[in-house]
Coordinates of C-alpha atoms in Angstrom, one line a residue:
X579 CA 72.7 129.2 111.2
X580 CA 70.2 127.0 112.7
X581 CA 67.7 128.3 111.4
X582 CA 69.5 126.4 108.5
X583 CA 70.5 123.3 109.8
X584 CA 67.2 122.4 110.7
X585 CA 66.2 122.5 107.9
X586 CA 68.9 120.8 105.9
X587 CA 68.0 118.6 108.1
X588 CA 65.2 117.8 107.3
X589 CA 65.2 118.3 103.8
X590 CA 68.2 115.7 103.7
X591 CA 65.7 113.2 106.7
X592 CA 62.5 113.3 103.6
X593 CA 65.3 113.1 101.1
X594 CA 66.3 109.7 102.9
X595 CA 63.6 108.1 103.3
X596 CA 61.9 108.4 99.1
X597 CA 65.1 106.7 98.3
X598 CA 64.6 103.8 100.5
X599 CA 61.7 103.9 99.0
X600 CA 62.9 103.6 95.7
X601 CA 62.3 99.9 93.9
X602 CA 65.1 98.0 93.8
X603 CA 64.5 97.8 90.5
X604 CA 66.0 101.5 89.7
X605 CA 69.4 102.0 91.5
X606 CA 72.0 100.5 90.5
X607 CA 75.9 98.6 91.8
X608 CA 78.6 100.0 90.2
X609 CA 81.8 98.0 91.1
X610 CA 84.0 101.7 90.5
X611 CA 82.4 104.9 90.9
X612 CA 83.8 108.3 90.4
X613 CA 82.6 112.0 90.6
X614 CA 84.1 114.1 88.9
X615 CA 84.0 118.5 89.2
X616 CA 81.5 118.3 92.6
X617 CA 81.3 121.1 94.5
X618 CA 82.2 120.8 98.8
X619 CA 80.9 123.2 101.2
X620 CA 83.1 123.8 103.8
X621 CA 81.4 122.5 107.0
X622 CA 81.7 126.6 108.5
X623 CA 80.2 127.9 105.6
X624 CA 82.4 130.2 104.3
X625 CA 84.4 128.2 101.4
X626 CA 84.0 125.8 99.0
X627 CA 86.1 124.0 96.3
X628 CA 86.2 121.6 94.0
X629 CA 86.6 117.9 94.6
X630 CA 86.3 113.6 92.8
X631 CA 85.3 111.0 94.0
X632 CA 86.2 107.7 94.4
X633 CA 84.0 104.5 94.8
X634 CA 84.8 102.0 95.3
X635 CA 82.9 98.6 95.6
X636 CA 80.5 101.1 97.3
X637 CA 83.2 102.7 99.8
X638 CA 84.2 106.1 99.9
X639 CA 87.8 105.9 98.6
X640 CA 89.1 108.8 97.6
X641 CA 88.1 112.6 98.1
X642 CA 90.7 115.0 96.5
X643 CA 91.5 117.8 94.4
X644 CA 93.7 116.1 92.5
X645 CA 92.7 114.7 89.2
X646 CA 92.3 111.2 88.7
X647 CA 92.4 109.4 86.2
X648 CA 89.4 107.4 84.2
X649 CA 91.6 104.3 83.7
X650 CA 90.8 104.2 87.4
X651 CA 87.1 103.8 87.7
X652 CA 85.2 101.4 85.7
X653 CA 82.6 105.0 84.7
X654 CA 82.7 108.6 84.8
X655 CA 80.2 110.8 85.5
X656 CA 81.0 114.9 85.8
X657 CA 79.0 116.5 88.6
X658 CA 78.7 119.6 86.8
X659 CA 80.0 120.7 89.8
X660 CA 76.7 120.4 92.0
X661 CA 76.8 120.4 95.5
X662 CA 77.2 117.4 97.5
X663 CA 75.5 116.9 101.1
X664 CA 76.4 114.1 103.5
X665 CA 78.7 113.0 105.8
X666 CA 81.5 112.3 103.2
X667 CA 84.1 109.4 105.8
X668 CA 86.1 107.6 103.9
X669 CA 86.5 103.3 103.5
X670 CA 82.7 104.1 104.7
X671 CA 79.5 102.4 102.4
X672 CA 78.6 105.9 100.6
X673 CA 75.4 107.2 101.5
X674 CA 75.4 111.5 100.1
X675 CA 73.2 113.6 97.2
X676 CA 73.8 116.4 94.6
X677 CA 72.5 119.1 94.5
X678 CA 72.7 121.5 91.0
X679 CA 72.6 124.4 92.2
X680 CA 73.9 126.0 95.9
X681 CA 70.6 125.7 98.6
X682 CA 73.1 128.6 100.3
X683 CA 71.7 131.2 98.1
X684 CA 69.1 129.3 97.1
X685 CA 65.9 127.7 99.9
X686 CA 64.1 126.1 97.3
X687 CA 66.7 124.0 95.6
X688 CA 66.1 122.0 100.1
X689 CA 62.8 122.7 99.5
X690 CA 62.9 120.9 96.6
X691 CA 65.3 118.6 96.1
X692 CA 63.1 115.5 93.5
X693 CA 63.2 118.8 91.4
X694 CA 66.9 120.0 92.0
X695 CA 69.1 116.4 93.1
X696 CA 71.0 115.3 90.5
X697 CA 72.5 112.0 92.3
X698 CA 71.4 109.9 95.2
X699 CA 73.5 107.5 96.9
X700 CA 72.9 105.5 99.4
X701 CA 74.5 101.9 101.5
X702 CA 77.0 102.3 98.1
X703 CA 73.6 101.6 96.0
X704 CA 73.1 104.9 93.1
X705 CA 69.1 105.3 93.9
X706 CA 69.2 108.9 90.9
X707 CA 71.7 109.7 88.3
X708 CA 70.9 112.8 85.8
X709 CA 74.8 113.2 84.8
X710 CA 76.7 112.0 81.5
X711 CA 78.9 109.4 81.7
X712 CA 82.7 111.8 80.3
X713 CA 85.2 108.1 77.8
X714 CA 87.3 110.8 76.5
X715 CA 89.8 113.0 79.2
X716 CA 90.0 116.3 77.6
X717 CA 92.8 118.3 77.4
X718 CA 94.0 120.9 80.7
X719 CA 92.4 117.5 82.2
X720 CA 95.0 115.7 80.4
X721 CA 97.9 118.0 81.9
X722 CA 96.7 117.7 85.3
X723 CA 96.7 114.0 85.5
X724 CA 100.2 114.3 84.2
X725 CA 100.3 116.9 86.9
X726 CA 99.3 114.7 90.2
X727 CA 101.2 113.9 92.3
X728 CA 102.4 110.8 93.9
X729 CA 105.4 109.8 96.6
X730 CA 106.9 106.2 96.5
X731 CA 106.4 105.7 100.5
X732 CA 103.4 106.5 103.1
X733 CA 103.2 108.5 106.0
X734 CA 104.0 106.3 109.4
X735 CA 100.7 107.6 110.6
X736 CA 97.4 108.3 107.8
X737 CA 94.2 108.2 109.0
X738 CA 91.1 108.9 106.9
X739 CA 91.2 112.5 106.6
X740 CA 87.0 114.0 107.1
X741 CA 87.8 116.5 103.9
X742 CA 84.6 119.0 105.1
X743 CA 86.1 120.2 108.4
X744 CA 88.6 122.3 108.1
X745 CA 88.1 123.5 111.5
X746 CA 90.2 121.0 113.2
X747 CA 92.5 122.6 115.4
X748 CA 95.8 120.4 113.9
X749 CA 95.1 121.3 110.6
X750 CA 96.4 124.8 108.9
X751 CA 97.0 126.5 105.7
X752 CA 97.7 129.0 103.9
X753 CA 99.9 129.8 101.0
X754 CA 103.3 128.9 101.5
X755 CA 102.7 125.3 102.8
X756 CA 100.0 123.3 104.6
X757 CA 99.3 120.3 106.7
X758 CA 97.5 118.7 109.3
X759 CA 99.5 117.2 112.5
X760 CA 99.7 113.3 113.3
X761 CA 99.9 111.6 117.0
X762 CA 100.2 108.5 117.8
X763 CA 100.4 106.7 121.2
X764 CA 100.7 102.8 121.4
X765 CA 100.6 100.7 125.0
X766 CA 101.6 97.7 125.4
X767 CA 101.1 94.9 127.9
X768 CA 103.8 92.3 128.2
X769 CA 103.2 88.4 130.3
X770 CA 106.0 85.8 130.0
X771 CA 103.8 83.2 131.2
X772 CA 106.6 80.3 130.2
X773 CA 110.2 79.1 129.7
X774 CA 112.0 76.3 130.4
X775 CA 115.7 75.4 132.2
X776 CA 117.4 75.9 128.4
X777 CA 115.6 78.8 128.1
X778 CA 116.0 80.3 130.9
X779 CA 120.1 78.7 130.4
X780 CA 119.9 81.1 127.1
X781 CA 118.4 84.3 127.8
X782 CA 118.2 84.6 131.2
X783 CA 114.6 84.3 133.0
X784 CA 112.0 86.3 131.5
X785 CA 110.1 87.1 134.2
X786 CA 112.3 90.5 134.7
X787 CA 110.3 92.1 130.9
X788 CA 106.7 91.7 132.2
X789 CA 104.6 94.9 132.9
X790 CA 103.5 97.6 131.0
X791 CA 105.1 100.6 129.1
X792 CA 104.8 103.1 126.3
X793 CA 105.2 100.8 123.3
X794 CA 105.7 103.8 121.2
X795 CA 105.2 107.7 120.9
X796 CA 105.5 109.2 117.7
X797 CA 103.9 112.6 115.9
X798 CA 104.4 114.9 113.4
X799 CA 102.3 115.9 109.8
X800 CA 102.0 115.3 106.2
X801 CA 101.3 118.3 104.3
X802 CA 102.6 120.1 100.4
X803 CA 104.4 123.3 100.1
X804 CA 102.4 125.3 97.6
X805 CA 104.8 128.1 97.0
X806 CA 105.6 125.9 93.2
X807 CA 103.2 124.4 90.1
X808 CA 102.9 121.4 91.6
X809 CA 103.3 121.5 95.1
X810 CA 106.0 119.3 96.6
X811 CA 104.7 116.8 100.3
X812 CA 106.3 117.2 103.1
X813 CA 106.5 114.7 105.9
X814 CA 108.3 115.3 109.6
X815 CA 108.0 113.2 111.6
X816 CA 110.0 112.1 115.4
X817 CA 109.0 110.1 118.9
X818 CA 110.1 110.2 122.2
X819 CA 112.9 107.3 121.9
X820 CA 114.3 105.3 119.3
X821 CA 112.9 101.8 118.1
X822 CA 114.8 100.6 115.2
X823 CA 115.9 97.9 115.4
X824 CA 118.8 95.2 114.3
X825 CA 120.9 95.5 111.7
X826 CA 123.1 98.2 111.4
X827 CA 121.3 99.7 115.0
X828 CA 122.7 102.3 117.6
X829 CA 121.8 102.6 121.0
X830 CA 118.3 104.4 121.6
X831 CA 118.1 107.9 121.5
X832 CA 115.1 109.4 123.9
X833 CA 114.3 112.1 120.7
X834 CA 114.4 110.3 117.1
X835 CA 114.1 111.5 113.8
X836 CA 111.8 108.8 112.2
X837 CA 110.9 111.3 109.0
X838 CA 111.7 113.9 107.6
X839 CA 111.7 114.7 103.7
X840 CA 110.4 115.5 100.9
X841 CA 107.9 114.0 97.7
X842 CA 108.8 116.3 94.1
X843 CA 106.5 115.3 91.8
X844 CA 108.1 113.4 88.3
X845 CA 104.8 113.3 86.1
X846 CA 101.3 111.2 86.9
X847 CA 103.7 107.6 87.1
X848 CA 106.8 108.5 88.5
X849 CA 108.1 110.4 92.2
X850 CA 111.2 111.3 93.4
X851 CA 111.9 111.9 97.4
X852 CA 114.6 112.6 99.7
X853 CA 115.7 112.3 103.0
X854 CA 115.8 110.7 106.7
X855 CA 112.8 108.0 104.8
X856 CA 112.3 104.1 103.9
X857 CA 114.8 101.9 101.9
X858 CA 112.4 101.2 99.4
X859 CA 112.2 96.8 100.4
X860 CA 110.0 94.9 101.8
X861 CA 106.6 95.0 102.3
X862 CA 106.2 94.9 105.4
X863 CA 109.3 97.7 106.2
X864 CA 107.6 100.2 104.1
X865 CA 103.2 99.2 105.3
X866 CA 103.2 101.2 108.7
X867 CA 103.5 98.9 112.1
X868 CA 100.4 100.0 113.6
X869 CA 98.4 98.2 110.9
X870 CA 100.0 95.5 110.0
X871 CA 98.6 92.1 111.2
X872 CA 100.9 91.1 114.5
X873 CA 101.7 94.2 116.6
X874 CA 106.1 93.8 115.6
X875 CA 107.3 93.2 112.2
X876 CA 108.8 89.2 111.8
X877 CA 112.2 88.8 113.3
X878 CA 113.4 88.3 109.9
X879 CA 112.5 92.2 108.8
X880 CA 113.6 93.5 112.1
X881 CA 117.3 91.6 111.9
X882 CA 118.2 92.2 108.7
X883 CA 116.9 95.6 107.3
X884 CA 117.4 99.1 108.7
X885 CA 113.8 101.2 109.9
X886 CA 115.1 104.0 108.4
X887 CA 118.4 105.2 106.0
X888 CA 119.2 109.1 105.0
X889 CA 119.0 109.1 101.1
X890 CA 116.8 109.2 97.9
X891 CA 114.6 107.6 96.3
X892 CA 113.2 107.6 92.2
X893 CA 109.4 105.3 91.9
X894 CA 107.2 105.1 89.6
X895 CA 105.0 102.5 87.8
X896 CA 104.5 101.2 84.8
X897 CA 101.6 99.0 82.3
X898 CA 98.7 100.7 84.2
X899 CA 99.9 100.5 87.3
X900 CA 100.1 96.6 87.5
X901 CA 104.6 97.1 87.6
X902 CA 106.1 99.0 90.3
X903 CA 108.8 100.1 90.7
X904 CA 111.8 101.7 93.1
X905 CA 114.8 102.4 93.6
X906 CA 117.3 105.2 96.2
X907 CA 121.0 106.1 97.6
X908 CA 121.5 106.2 101.4
X909 CA 124.2 107.3 103.5
X910 CA 123.8 108.3 107.3
X911 CA 126.5 111.1 107.6
X912 CA 123.7 113.3 108.3
X913 CA 122.0 111.5 111.2
X914 CA 123.2 112.1 114.4
X915 CA 126.4 110.1 116.0
X916 CA 127.3 108.7 112.4
X917 CA 130.7 109.7 111.5
X918 CA 131.0 113.3 110.5
X919 CA 132.4 112.4 106.5
X920 CA 130.1 110.9 104.2
X921 CA 133.1 108.2 103.3
X922 CA 133.7 107.4 106.9
X923 CA 129.5 106.0 106.8
X924 CA 128.6 102.0 105.2
X925 CA 126.9 103.9 101.6
X926 CA 123.8 101.4 100.3
X927 CA 122.1 101.2 96.6
X928 CA 118.2 99.2 97.4
X929 CA 116.7 98.4 94.8
X930 CA 112.8 97.0 93.8
X931 CA 110.2 96.1 91.3
X932 CA 106.6 94.8 92.5
X933 CA 103.5 93.0 90.6
X934 CA 99.7 92.2 90.2
X935 CA 100.1 89.1 87.6
X936 CA 96.1 88.8 88.4
X937 CA 93.1 90.6 89.5
X938 CA 90.3 89.1 89.9
X939 CA 86.5 91.5 87.6
X940 CA 85.6 92.6 90.9
X941 CA 89.4 93.6 92.5
X942 CA 88.4 92.0 95.1
X943 CA 91.4 88.7 94.4
X944 CA 94.7 90.3 93.5
X945 CA 98.0 88.0 93.4
X946 CA 101.3 90.5 94.5
X947 CA 104.5 89.4 93.5
X948 CA 107.7 91.4 94.5
X949 CA 111.7 91.4 95.4
X950 CA 113.9 94.0 96.2
X951 CA 118.2 93.7 96.6
X952 CA 120.5 96.3 98.5
X953 CA 124.4 96.3 98.8
X954 CA 126.2 97.9 101.3
X955 CA 129.6 99.0 101.5
X956 CA 130.2 97.9 104.6
X957 CA 132.2 101.5 105.8
X958 CA 131.5 100.8 109.5
X959 CA 130.4 97.9 111.9
X960 CA 127.2 95.4 111.6
X961 CA 125.6 94.0 114.9
X962 CA 122.1 92.3 114.8
X963 CA 120.2 91.4 117.4
X964 CA 117.1 90.9 117.8
X965 CA 114.4 90.0 120.6
X966 CA 111.2 87.7 119.8
X967 CA 109.2 89.6 118.4
X968 CA 108.3 91.0 121.7
X969 CA 109.2 94.6 122.3
X970 CA 109.9 93.9 126.6
X971 CA 111.8 90.7 126.1
X972 CA 116.2 90.8 125.8
X973 CA 118.1 90.7 122.5
X974 CA 117.4 86.5 121.9
X975 CA 119.7 86.4 119.1
X976 CA 123.3 88.9 119.4
X977 CA 125.8 89.2 116.7
X978 CA 128.1 91.9 118.3
X979 CA 129.9 93.9 116.4
X980 CA 131.7 92.2 113.9
X981 CA 133.9 94.4 109.9
X982 CA 133.2 93.0 106.5
X983 CA 134.0 94.6 103.0
X984 CA 131.1 93.9 101.3
X985 CA 127.1 92.9 102.5
X986 CA 124.4 91.7 100.2
X987 CA 120.5 91.0 100.6
X988 CA 118.5 89.4 98.9
X989 CA 115.0 89.4 99.6
X990 CA 111.4 88.0 98.3
X991 CA 107.3 88.8 99.0
X992 CA 104.2 87.1 97.9
X993 CA 101.3 87.9 98.8
X994 CA 97.3 87.0 98.3
X995 CA 94.2 88.4 99.0
X996 CA 91.0 87.1 98.4
X997 CA 88.1 89.2 100.8
X998 CA 88.6 89.6 103.7
X999 CA 91.4 87.0 103.8
X1000 CA 95.1 87.7 102.9
X1001 CA 98.0 85.5 103.3
X1002 CA 101.5 87.5 102.5
X1003 CA 104.8 85.3 103.1
X1004 CA 108.2 87.4 102.5
X1005 CA 112.0 85.8 101.9
X1006 CA 115.0 87.4 103.1
X1007 CA 118.9 86.4 102.6
X1008 CA 122.0 89.0 103.4
X1009 CA 125.5 87.5 102.5
X1010 CA 129.0 89.7 104.4
X1011 CA 131.6 88.5 102.8
X1012 CA 134.1 89.4 106.1
X1013 CA 137.6 87.2 104.5
X1014 CA 138.8 87.8 108.7
X1015 CA 136.3 85.3 109.7
X1016 CA 134.7 83.6 106.7
X1017 CA 132.1 85.3 105.0
X1018 CA 128.9 84.7 106.8
X1019 CA 125.0 84.1 105.7
X1020 CA 121.9 83.7 107.7
X1021 CA 118.8 83.8 105.7
X1022 CA 115.2 83.9 107.5
X1023 CA 111.3 83.3 106.6
X1024 CA 107.7 84.5 107.7
X1025 CA 104.1 83.7 106.5
X1026 CA 101.9 85.6 108.1
X1027 CA 97.5 85.0 107.6
X1028 CA 95.2 87.2 108.5
X1029 CA 90.4 86.8 108.4
X1030 CA 88.9 90.2 108.7
X1031 CA 85.6 88.6 110.3
X1032 CA 83.2 92.1 109.6
X1033 CA 84.0 91.5 106.3
X1034 CA 86.6 94.8 105.3
X1035 CA 89.0 94.3 102.5
X1036 CA 92.3 95.2 102.5
X1037 CA 92.4 99.1 99.8
X1038 CA 95.5 97.6 97.7
X1039 CA 98.0 100.3 96.2
X1040 CA 99.5 99.6 92.4
X1041 CA 101.5 102.4 92.2
X1042 CA 103.8 101.6 95.5
X1043 CA 103.2 97.7 95.6
X1044 CA 101.8 97.2 99.5
X1045 CA 98.8 97.1 101.5
X1046 CA 96.9 99.1 103.3
X1047 CA 95.4 100.3 107.0
X1048 CA 91.8 98.4 107.9
X1049 CA 88.9 100.2 106.1
X1050 CA 86.6 99.8 108.8
X1051 CA 82.5 99.8 107.3
X1052 CA 80.8 100.8 110.7
X1053 CA 82.8 102.0 114.0
X1054 CA 81.6 101.8 117.0
X1055 CA 80.6 105.6 117.8
X1056 CA 78.0 104.6 114.5
X1057 CA 76.6 101.5 116.9
X1058 CA 78.5 99.2 115.6
X1059 CA 81.4 96.3 116.1
X1060 CA 84.2 98.7 114.5
X1061 CA 87.2 95.9 112.7
X1062 CA 87.2 92.9 114.4
X1063 CA 90.7 91.1 112.2
X1064 CA 92.8 87.4 113.5
X1065 CA 96.0 86.4 112.6
X1066 CA 97.9 83.9 112.7
X1067 CA 102.1 83.6 111.5
X1068 CA 105.3 81.2 111.5
X1069 CA 108.6 83.1 111.1
X1070 CA 112.6 82.1 110.8
X1071 CA 115.6 83.7 111.4
X1072 CA 119.0 81.2 111.4
X1073 CA 122.4 83.0 112.5
X1074 CA 123.7 79.7 112.2
X1075 CA 126.2 80.3 110.2
X1076 CA 129.6 82.3 110.9
X1077 CA 132.2 80.9 112.8
X1078 CA 130.1 81.4 115.2
X1079 CA 126.3 80.0 115.8
X1080 CA 124.1 83.0 116.8
X1081 CA 121.7 80.8 117.2
X1082 CA 118.2 79.6 115.3
X1083 CA 114.7 81.6 116.4
X1084 CA 111.6 80.0 114.9
X1085 CA 108.4 81.3 116.3
X1086 CA 104.6 81.1 116.5
X1087 CA 102.5 83.8 116.9
X1088 CA 99.0 84.5 116.6
X1089 CA 96.6 87.5 117.2
X1090 CA 93.1 89.2 116.8
X1091 CA 92.8 93.5 116.5
X1092 CA 90.2 95.3 117.3
X1093 CA 89.8 98.5 115.9
X1094 CA 87.1 100.6 117.3
X1095 CA 86.9 103.9 114.7
X1096 CA 90.2 104.4 112.5
X1097 CA 91.9 106.2 116.1
X1098 CA 91.7 103.4 118.3
X1099 CA 92.8 99.7 118.6
X1100 CA 93.3 97.0 120.9
X1101 CA 95.2 94.1 120.3
X1102 CA 96.6 90.7 121.2
X1103 CA 99.3 89.1 120.6
X1104 CA 100.8 84.8 121.8
X1105 CA 103.9 83.6 120.9
X1106 CA 105.8 79.6 120.9
X1107 CA 109.2 80.4 121.0
X1108 CA 112.5 78.0 120.0
X1109 CA 115.7 78.7 120.2
X1110 CA 118.0 76.4 118.9
X1111 CA 122.2 78.1 119.7
X1112 CA 124.6 75.6 120.2
X1113 CA 123.3 72.6 120.2
X1114 CA 121.2 73.1 122.9
X1115 CA 116.9 74.5 122.5
X1116 CA 114.8 76.3 125.3
X1117 CA 111.4 77.7 124.5
X1118 CA 109.0 80.2 126.1
X1119 CA 105.9 81.2 125.7
X1120 CA 104.6 85.2 126.4
X1121 CA 101.6 87.3 125.3
X1122 CA 100.9 91.1 124.8
X1123 CA 98.0 93.3 125.1
X1124 CA 98.8 96.5 123.2
X1125 CA 96.1 99.8 123.0
X1126 CA 97.3 102.3 119.9
X1127 CA 95.4 105.4 120.0
X1128 CA 95.7 107.7 117.7
X1129 CA 95.0 111.5 117.0
X1130 CA 94.2 112.6 114.0

C-alpha cells in the first residue's frame, strides 16, 4: 500500500508540474461548472462511489451523491465514471484530475497520465478537458433530481466535510441509518470597560459580571434514515445549558434539547420538517450563531423571537429558486417544563417569504428581500428580558410576566452582498392585545455591515433565503492566513410603549473574526450601550473575546 501511495504521489507531482507549465492561453475559467458521474475512491482504497462535483467561481462548492440539476451550473460535463484524484476540500480552489480508469486495477494509468487523464483543474482553472457537455436531462436523471432532498433550516453546526475520508471515528454508515457527529465549544472572556453612575443605578455594578465562562457546549449529529425510497434526514443537537433568551423563555436547564427533527423531501422543490426546530422567521435567527459576523444576535432578534419551538414546517422554492417560502405551526406542549396539554400552551403560526430581485452575471453581487409574519394565541404569560448583546451581563430590559389575548409579530429584512462585502438589516415589531394593561407595541431593528478582508464570498442558499459561513480559501494549516472578517452593527430595541416604560436600548458594535480553519475561530467584539428608561439615560462599554472550537 505504501509503494502504491508513493507512486501515486510521484505521478501526481509530475502531472501537476506539467499542468503548471501549460500555456495560460489554453486554461479555461468557467464561472459555475458541474461534473457528473465522477468515481470517488475511498481513502482506504477498499470501495468507491459515484458523485457529482459543483465548482463555483473556481471554488469547490459541493461533492454529493445526489444528482445536481443542470440549471444549477452554467456548463455541465459527463465524467463517464472517471476516477478522481486530488485533495477534495470544500470551500477551497478546485485542484484535482480525473483519470479514464481505475489505477488500482491498471498501474499503467499512473505511469502514463498524459494519455489517461481526461480532466484536470488547478487553482480553479480548467487545464485539460476531454468531456462532452450535457445540455439535456435524461428521464432517469430528471426523476432523480425531483426526488432530491431539501430541508429548510440548516443544522446548528455545519462544517465542510471531506467526502474522501470515510474512516472518521465520528462518522457511521449502515443500511438503516447513517450520519456524522458534531460538537462545538465556545469560550468567552468578558471585560466591562466603563459604566457611568446613571447606568449603575439602572442595572447595578457591571464589574460583577467580568470574567470567563463557557458560552456554549453543543453536541449532536446530522444524518439520514435509509429505510425509505428517498432518505429522510434527521437532526439532533443538545447543549449543556439553555441559552434561549428573550421572548417566551423559561429558566435555564442543565441539559437542553435544541434540535430534534426529521426532514421529509416532497419532490425537488419542497420539504416537510417536524420536531423541535427553529421557526421560519428572520435570517439572523435561522443562521447558526457561530457563523454570524457578530458574536451575539441583535438584541431585538433575541428579545422578540424564540430560539426553538416544537412544530412542523412546510417549505419550498419557485422561479428557479429566486423565491423561497415557508410556513409552520408550533406548540411546545411536548417540551419539558411546559403545561402537559396542547390547549394549555401557546400556539404559534409563522410564515416567511424571500426573493432575489437582482443577481449579477458572475453571482458575486446579490440583493435579498424577505418578510415574515407570526401570530400567537397567548395561552401563557409572556416575559421579554434581554441583555445588551453580551451573555455575561444582567438584564438591561425586563418587562416581567404579563398576560395578553394574542401577540402578532411583523418582520422585514434587506440584504446586499457584493463580493466580500455584506450589508444586512432587519426590522421587527411585536404587538400584544392586553386589555387589562392596554395594548402594547414593541419594535426594533439593526443594520450590520461586514467585510471579509481575505476576499472570500459568503455563499447564499436561494432555496432557503439565508447566507452561509465564510468559505476559507487558505487555512493556517496550509500556510495561509485563514479567513478574516471585520464587522460593525447598530441595533435598537424600543420597549417604552406600554403602561410602564421598560426602556429603549441602542448599541453600537464593532468586531473582528479570524477563522484559522473551518474548526477554529477567534473573535473580539466591542459594544457601546445606551439605555434610556424613565427619563434617565445611562451608558456602558464592554468587550468580549471568544474562542470557538468545532469538532467534526
